[in-house]
CSV table of C-alpha atoms in Angstrom, one decimal:
chain,number,residue,atom,x,y,z
D,9,ARG,CA,78.5,110.1,100.3
D,10,CYS,CA,78.1,108.2,103.6
D,11,ILE,CA,78.6,104.6,104.8
D,12,ASN,CA,74.9,103.9,104.5
D,13,ASP,CA,75.3,104.1,100.7
D,14,PHE,CA,77.0,100.7,100.9
D,15,VAL,CA,76.0,97.2,101.9
D,16,ILE,CA,78.6,95.4,104.0
D,17,ILE,CA,79.4,92.0,102.6
D,18,SER,CA,82.0,90.8,105.0
D,19,ASP,CA,84.8,91.8,107.4
D,20,ILE,CA,88.3,91.7,106.0
D,21,GLY,CA,90.4,92.7,109.1
D,22,ARG,CA,90.8,95.0,112.0
D,23,GLY,CA,93.5,96.6,114.0
D,24,ALA,CA,94.3,99.1,116.7
D,25,TYR,CA,93.3,102.1,114.6
D,26,GLY,CA,90.4,100.8,112.5
D,27,LEU,CA,88.8,98.0,110.5
D,28,VAL,CA,88.4,97.0,106.9
D,29,LYS,CA,85.3,95.6,105.2
D,30,LYS,CA,84.3,94.4,101.8
D,31,VAL,CA,81.2,96.3,100.5
D,32,ARG,CA,79.0,96.9,97.5
D,33,LEU,CA,76.9,99.9,96.7
D,34,LYS,CA,73.3,99.8,97.9
D,35,GLY,CA,70.8,99.7,95.1
D,36,GLU,CA,67.4,101.4,95.0
D,37,ASN,CA,65.8,98.4,96.6
D,38,GLY,CA,68.4,98.2,99.3
D,39,GLU,CA,70.1,95.2,97.7
D,40,PRO,CA,73.9,95.2,96.9
D,41,THR,CA,74.7,96.2,93.3
D,42,GLY,CA,77.8,96.7,91.2
D,43,PRO,CA,81.4,95.7,91.9
D,44,GLU,CA,82.9,95.0,95.3
D,45,PHE,CA,85.0,97.6,97.1
D,46,VAL,CA,87.1,97.7,100.2
D,47,VAL,CA,86.3,100.3,102.8
D,48,LYS,CA,88.8,101.1,105.5
D,49,TYR,CA,87.4,102.7,108.7
D,50,ILE,CA,89.9,104.9,110.5
D,51,ILE,CA,88.8,105.6,114.2
D,52,LYS,CA,89.2,109.3,114.6
D,53,SER,CA,89.8,109.1,118.4
D,54,ARG,CA,92.8,106.8,117.9
D,55,ILE,CA,94.7,108.9,115.4
D,56,LEU,CA,98.0,110.0,116.9
D,57,ALA,CA,98.8,113.7,117.2
D,58,ASP,CA,101.7,113.4,114.7
D,59,CYS,CA,99.6,111.6,112.1
D,60,TRP,CA,97.7,114.7,110.9
D,61,ARG,CA,98.5,116.8,107.9
D,62,ARG,CA,96.9,120.1,106.8
D,63,HIS,CA,95.3,119.9,103.4
D,64,LYS,CA,95.0,123.1,101.4
D,65,THR,CA,91.3,122.7,100.9
D,66,LEU,CA,90.1,120.1,103.4
D,67,GLY,CA,92.0,121.3,106.5
D,68,PRO,CA,93.5,118.8,108.9
D,69,ILE,CA,93.2,115.2,107.7
D,70,PRO,CA,95.1,112.0,108.6
D,71,VAL,CA,98.4,111.6,106.8
D,72,GLU,CA,97.2,108.3,105.3
D,73,ILE,CA,94.4,110.1,103.4
D,74,HIS,CA,96.7,113.0,102.5
D,75,VAL,CA,99.3,110.6,101.0
D,76,MET,CA,96.7,108.5,99.1
D,77,ASP,CA,95.0,111.6,97.8
D,78,GLN,CA,98.4,112.8,96.5
D,79,LEU,CA,99.3,109.4,95.0
D,80,ARG,CA,96.1,109.1,92.9
D,81,ARG,CA,96.9,112.4,91.2
D,82,LEU,CA,100.6,111.8,90.4
D,83,PRO,CA,101.6,110.7,86.8
D,84,TYR,CA,103.6,107.6,86.4
D,85,THR,CA,105.6,106.3,83.4
D,86,ARG,CA,106.7,102.7,83.7
D,87,PRO,CA,110.0,101.9,82.0
D,88,LYS,CA,110.0,98.8,79.8
D,89,VAL,CA,113.1,97.2,81.3
D,90,ALA,CA,115.4,96.1,78.4
D,91,ALA,CA,118.8,96.2,80.0
D,92,PRO,CA,121.5,94.3,78.2
D,93,TRP,CA,123.1,91.3,80.0
D,94,ALA,CA,126.0,92.8,81.9
D,95,PRO,CA,127.8,90.3,84.2
D,96,GLU,CA,130.5,92.8,85.0
D,97,ARG,CA,128.2,95.1,86.9
D,98,LEU,CA,125.4,94.5,89.4
D,99,PHE,CA,124.0,98.0,89.7
D,100,ALA,CA,123.3,100.0,86.5
D,101,ARG,CA,125.1,103.3,86.5
D,102,GLN,CA,123.0,104.7,83.8
D,103,ALA,CA,119.8,103.8,81.9
D,104,PRO,CA,120.5,101.5,78.9
D,105,GLU,CA,120.3,103.3,75.6
D,106,ASN,CA,117.6,100.9,74.3
D,107,ARG,CA,115.3,101.4,77.3
D,108,THR,CA,111.9,102.8,76.1
D,109,LEU,CA,109.1,104.3,78.1
D,110,SER,CA,105.5,103.3,78.3
D,111,PRO,CA,102.6,105.7,78.1
D,112,ILE,CA,102.0,107.9,81.1
D,113,THR,CA,99.3,106.8,83.6
D,114,ILE,CA,97.9,108.4,86.7
D,115,CYS,CA,98.9,106.7,89.9
D,116,HIS,CA,101.4,103.8,90.1
D,117,PRO,CA,99.9,100.4,89.3
D,118,SER,CA,101.7,98.8,92.2
D,119,LEU,CA,100.2,101.2,94.8
D,120,CYS,CA,96.7,100.8,96.1
D,121,VAL,CA,94.5,103.6,94.8
D,122,MET,CA,92.0,105.5,96.9
D,123,LEU,CA,88.8,106.0,94.9
D,124,ASP,CA,87.0,108.1,97.5
D,125,PHE,CA,86.9,109.1,101.1
D,126,PHE,CA,84.4,110.7,103.5
D,127,GLU,CA,83.8,111.0,107.2
D,128,ASP,CA,81.3,111.1,110.0
D,129,HIS,CA,81.6,111.9,113.7
D,130,GLU,CA,83.4,108.6,114.5
D,131,PHE,CA,85.3,107.5,111.4
D,132,TYR,CA,87.1,108.5,108.3
D,133,TYR,CA,86.3,106.1,105.4
D,134,LEU,CA,88.6,105.2,102.6
D,135,VAL,CA,87.1,103.5,99.5
D,136,MET,CA,89.4,101.3,97.5
D,137,PRO,CA,89.1,98.6,94.8
D,138,TYR,CA,88.6,95.0,95.8
D,139,LEU,CA,91.0,92.8,93.9
D,140,THR,CA,89.2,89.6,92.8
D,141,GLY,CA,91.7,87.8,90.6
D,142,THR,CA,92.9,84.4,91.7
D,143,GLN,CA,95.4,81.8,90.4
D,144,PRO,CA,94.2,78.4,89.3
D,145,GLY,CA,95.6,75.6,91.4
D,146,ARG,CA,96.3,77.8,94.4
D,147,ASP,CA,94.3,78.9,97.4
D,148,ASN,CA,92.0,81.9,96.9
D,149,SER,CA,94.5,84.1,98.7
D,150,GLN,CA,95.0,87.8,98.4
D,151,ASP,CA,98.1,88.8,100.3
D,152,LEU,CA,101.7,87.9,99.7
D,153,PHE,CA,102.0,86.0,103.0
D,154,ASP,CA,99.2,83.6,102.1
D,155,PHE,CA,100.6,83.3,98.5
D,156,VAL,CA,104.0,82.2,99.8
D,157,GLU,CA,102.4,79.8,102.3
D,158,SER,CA,100.4,78.2,99.5
D,159,ALA,CA,103.6,77.3,97.6
D,160,PRO,CA,105.4,74.7,99.9
D,161,ASP,CA,107.9,73.9,97.1
D,162,GLY,CA,108.8,77.6,96.8
D,163,LEU,CA,108.1,80.2,94.1
D,164,SER,CA,109.6,80.2,90.7
D,165,THR,CA,112.4,82.6,89.9
D,166,ILE,CA,110.0,84.3,87.4
D,167,GLU,CA,107.4,84.9,90.2
D,168,VAL,CA,110.0,86.2,92.6
D,169,ARG,CA,111.5,88.6,90.0
D,170,SER,CA,108.0,89.8,88.9
D,171,ILE,CA,106.5,90.4,92.3
D,172,PHE,CA,109.7,91.9,93.8
D,173,GLY,CA,110.2,94.2,90.8
D,174,GLN,CA,106.7,95.5,91.0
D,175,VAL,CA,106.9,96.3,94.7
D,176,ALA,CA,110.3,97.8,94.4
D,177,ASP,CA,109.2,100.1,91.6
D,178,GLY,CA,106.3,101.2,93.7
D,179,VAL,CA,108.6,102.1,96.5
D,180,ARG,CA,110.9,103.9,94.1
D,181,PHE,CA,107.9,105.9,93.0
D,182,LEU,CA,107.0,106.8,96.6
D,183,HIS,CA,110.6,107.9,97.4
D,184,ALA,CA,110.8,109.9,94.2
D,185,ASN,CA,107.8,111.9,95.5
D,186,SER,CA,109.2,112.3,99.0
D,187,ILE,CA,106.9,109.7,100.6
D,188,VAL,CA,108.0,106.7,102.8
D,189,HIS,CA,105.7,103.8,103.5
D,190,ARG,CA,107.3,102.6,106.8
D,191,ASP,CA,105.3,99.4,107.1
D,192,ILE,CA,106.4,97.3,104.0
D,193,LYS,CA,105.7,93.6,104.7
D,194,ASP,CA,104.3,90.6,103.0
D,195,GLU,CA,100.8,91.1,104.5
D,196,ASN,CA,100.7,94.6,103.0
D,197,VAL,CA,101.3,93.3,99.4
D,198,ILE,CA,98.1,92.2,97.7
D,199,LEU,CA,98.1,90.1,94.6
D,200,ASP,CA,95.6,90.2,91.7
D,201,PHE,CA,96.0,87.4,89.1
D,202,ARG,CA,95.2,88.6,85.6
D,203,ASP,CA,96.7,87.8,82.2
D,204,GLY,CA,98.5,84.7,83.6
D,205,ARG,CA,100.6,86.7,86.1
D,206,ALA,CA,100.5,88.2,89.5
D,207,HIS,CA,99.9,91.9,89.7
D,208,ALA,CA,101.2,93.2,93.1
D,209,GLN,CA,99.9,96.2,95.0
D,210,LEU,CA,101.4,97.8,98.1
D,211,ILE,CA,98.6,98.7,100.6
D,212,ASP,CA,98.1,100.2,104.0
D,213,PHE,CA,99.5,103.7,104.2
D,214,GLY,CA,98.7,104.1,107.8
D,215,SER,CA,102.3,104.5,108.8
D,216,ALA,CA,103.3,106.6,105.7
D,217,ALA,CA,104.9,110.0,106.0
D,218,HIS,CA,106.5,112.7,103.9
D,219,VAL,CA,110.2,113.1,104.2
D,220,ARG,CA,112.2,116.4,104.3
D,221,PRO,CA,115.9,116.9,104.0
D,222,GLY,CA,117.5,116.7,107.5
D,223,ARG,CA,114.3,115.4,109.2
D,224,LEU,CA,114.7,112.1,111.1
D,225,PHE,CA,112.0,109.9,112.6
D,226,ASP,CA,112.2,108.9,116.3
D,227,THR,CA,109.1,106.6,116.4
D,228,PHE,CA,108.4,103.4,114.6
D,229,SER,CA,104.9,102.0,114.1
D,230,GLY,CA,105.6,99.3,111.6
D,231,THR,CA,106.2,95.5,112.0
D,232,LEU,CA,109.3,94.4,114.0
D,233,ASP,CA,110.1,91.4,111.7
D,234,TYR,CA,110.6,94.0,108.9
D,235,ALA,CA,112.3,96.7,111.0
D,236,ALA,CA,115.8,97.7,110.1
D,237,ALA,CA,118.7,97.0,112.4
D,238,GLU,CA,119.2,100.7,113.3
D,239,ILE,CA,115.5,101.0,114.3
D,240,LEU,CA,115.9,98.0,116.6
D,241,ARG,CA,118.9,99.7,118.1
D,242,GLY,CA,116.7,102.7,118.9
D,243,GLU,CA,118.4,105.1,116.5
D,244,LYS,CA,116.6,107.9,114.6
D,245,TYR,CA,116.1,107.2,111.0
D,246,GLY,CA,115.4,108.8,107.6
D,247,GLY,CA,112.8,106.5,106.3
D,248,LYS,CA,113.9,105.6,102.8
D,249,GLU,CA,116.8,103.4,103.8
D,250,GLN,CA,114.5,101.6,106.2
D,251,ASP,CA,111.9,101.0,103.4
D,252,VAL,CA,114.7,99.4,101.4
D,253,TRP,CA,115.6,97.1,104.3
D,254,ALA,CA,112.0,96.0,104.5
D,255,LEU,CA,112.1,95.4,100.7
D,256,GLY,CA,115.0,93.1,101.4
D,257,VAL,CA,113.0,91.1,103.9
D,258,VAL,CA,110.2,90.8,101.4
D,259,GLY,CA,112.6,89.5,98.8
D,260,TYR,CA,114.1,87.0,101.3
D,261,VAL,CA,110.5,85.8,102.1
D,262,LEU,CA,109.8,85.4,98.4
D,263,LEU,CA,113.0,83.4,97.9
D,264,CYS,CA,113.2,81.3,101.1
D,265,GLY,CA,109.6,81.2,102.3
D,266,ASP,CA,110.4,82.6,105.8
D,267,CYS,CA,111.6,85.8,107.4
D,268,PRO,CA,115.4,86.1,107.6
D,269,PHE,CA,115.4,87.1,111.2
D,270,TRP,CA,113.5,85.4,114.0
D,271,ASN,CA,114.3,88.0,116.6
D,272,GLY,CA,115.9,91.4,117.1
D,273,GLU,CA,119.3,89.9,118.0
D,274,GLU,CA,119.5,88.2,114.6
D,275,ALA,CA,118.3,91.3,112.8
D,276,VAL,CA,121.0,93.6,114.3
D,277,GLU,CA,123.6,91.0,113.2
D,278,GLY,CA,122.3,91.0,109.6
D,279,ILE,CA,123.0,88.3,107.0
D,280,ALA,CA,126.6,87.8,108.2
D,281,ALA,CA,128.5,84.7,107.0
D,282,GLY,CA,127.5,81.6,108.9
D,283,THR,CA,124.2,83.0,110.3
D,284,ARG,CA,121.0,81.0,110.0
D,285,ALA,CA,119.7,83.6,107.5
D,286,ASP,CA,122.9,83.4,105.4
D,287,ASN,CA,122.9,79.6,105.3
D,288,ALA,CA,119.2,79.5,104.3
D,289,LEU,CA,119.8,82.0,101.5
D,290,ARG,CA,122.8,80.1,100.2
D,291,ASP,CA,120.9,76.8,100.2
D,292,ARG,CA,118.0,78.4,98.3
D,293,CYS,CA,120.2,80.1,95.7
D,294,LEU,CA,122.7,77.2,95.3
D,295,ILE,CA,125.7,79.3,96.4
D,296,GLY,CA,128.8,77.9,98.0
D,297,GLU,CA,132.1,76.1,97.5
D,298,GLY,CA,131.6,72.6,96.2
D,299,ARG,CA,127.9,73.3,95.2
D,300,PRO,CA,127.4,72.5,91.6
D,301,GLY,CA,124.3,74.7,91.4
D,302,ASP,CA,121.5,74.7,89.0
D,303,PRO,CA,122.7,75.5,85.5
D,304,ARG,CA,119.4,77.2,84.7
D,305,GLU,CA,119.6,79.6,87.6
D,306,ALA,CA,123.1,79.8,89.1
D,307,SER,CA,125.6,81.9,87.4
D,308,ALA,CA,129.3,81.9,86.5
D,309,PRO,CA,131.3,85.0,85.5
D,310,ASP,CA,131.1,84.2,81.8
D,311,THR,CA,127.4,83.1,81.6
D,312,THR,CA,125.3,84.4,78.7
D,313,PRO,CA,121.6,85.2,78.9
D,314,GLU,CA,120.9,81.8,77.4
D,315,ASP,CA,122.7,80.1,80.3
D,316,SER,CA,120.9,82.2,83.0
D,317,GLY,CA,117.6,81.7,84.8
D,318,GLN,CA,115.8,83.7,82.2
D,319,ILE,CA,116.6,83.5,78.5
D,320,ASP,CA,116.1,87.3,78.2
D,321,GLY,CA,118.7,88.0,80.9
D,322,GLY,CA,118.2,88.7,84.5
D,323,GLY,CA,116.4,86.6,87.1
D,324,ARG,CA,119.4,84.5,88.2
D,325,LEU,CA,119.3,83.2,91.8
D,326,ASP,CA,122.8,84.3,92.8
D,327,ASP,CA,121.9,87.8,91.6
D,328,ALA,CA,118.8,87.6,93.7
D,329,ALA,CA,120.9,86.7,96.7
D,330,ASP,CA,123.2,89.6,96.1
D,331,LEU,CA,120.2,92.0,95.8
D,332,ILE,CA,118.8,90.8,99.1
D,333,ARG,CA,122.2,91.2,100.8
D,334,GLN,CA,122.5,94.7,99.4
D,335,CYS,CA,119.0,95.7,100.8
D,336,LEU,CA,119.9,94.2,104.2
D,337,GLN,CA,123.2,96.0,104.4
D,338,LEU,CA,123.8,96.9,108.0
D,339,ASP,CA,125.6,100.2,107.0
D,340,VAL,CA,122.8,102.6,106.1
D,341,ALA,CA,125.2,104.6,103.9
D,342,LEU,CA,126.0,101.5,101.8
D,343,ARG,CA,122.4,100.4,101.4
D,344,PRO,CA,121.1,101.0,97.9
D,345,THR,CA,118.3,103.4,97.1
D,346,ALA,CA,115.0,102.1,95.8
D,347,ALA,CA,116.0,103.4,92.3
D,348,GLN,CA,119.2,101.4,92.5
D,349,VAL,CA,117.3,98.3,93.5
D,350,CYS,CA,115.2,98.6,90.4
D,351,ASP,CA,118.3,98.8,88.3
D,352,HIS,CA,119.9,95.7,89.8
D,353,ARG,CA,120.9,92.9,87.4
D,354,PHE,CA,118.4,90.5,88.9
D,355,LEU,CA,115.5,92.6,87.7
D,356,SER,CA,117.0,93.1,84.2
D,357,GLY,CA,115.8,91.4,81.1
D,358,ARG,CA,113.7,92.2,78.0
D,359,ALA,CA,110.5,90.9,79.6
D,360,GLY,CA,110.8,93.3,82.5
D,361,TRP,CA,108.9,92.2,85.6
């Protein structure tokens, strides 16, 4: 296959290392035919020396292609979250007895799948699905940044829990297979609206890498607004903990509509009491002395599922605030794993995400 097999419909975006276009296959008469796809062009001459990986049959290829080729072959079983309401604990220590498993699928539904790839003398080409679903009443937006911007009154708790849970489970799957994304942000989460809900997919594996025990990264090619405090301090890092920090920033954006930190100085301070980020989170989640709160979404120690934000348990705003604070924990050793994030009480409930 070659790029001339496609008809370019429009440009989607471009960056330092390549560009992205919307395409359709070229029919016998030269006219576009069939569904729309996304093709990412990776400029060969701009691939950094440490961004190559040797493939057992293809030889040296970019890490991005190696990772996406691996992901499209990995089996995934999605748990049907049915955790009982448990106010006494925030992180589940073990899987609930009544948790069931869904059928095994290939590739995680919250990770963008690579359908094909090929190359010529100038580019590598990655072919991926083009998500076309839209939500009635909102702008025809695709990424999470635009989706949040299109909701000036804020997202519902159901939307926050669903989108965050899907992305978090995708990151859990990556980490379970020794892969780190390293550029998690709202613009790298694409939404496809089907069946009355938003289906989230994490995209752009251009900064992804494989992790090995004892190996630390000393370079960062992600987005500074989502960079963990230790990265901003110039420290070496393992990768997984920093993905979780970025998840926390995504969760904060979903809740508050803005990044928690406006500069590096704020980020290295974290969500400390009295900071701008802390105050905004408290205001959004109705937390604080003298604040009566919203009886549908704020919690008390003896609340039942019926008193919470979701009648099936989970999804309460103060639990959401706790989960975000855990992800943005300054002490890397105390930051939860992606698997622990998925087991947090905010994401519990019979309806799952």
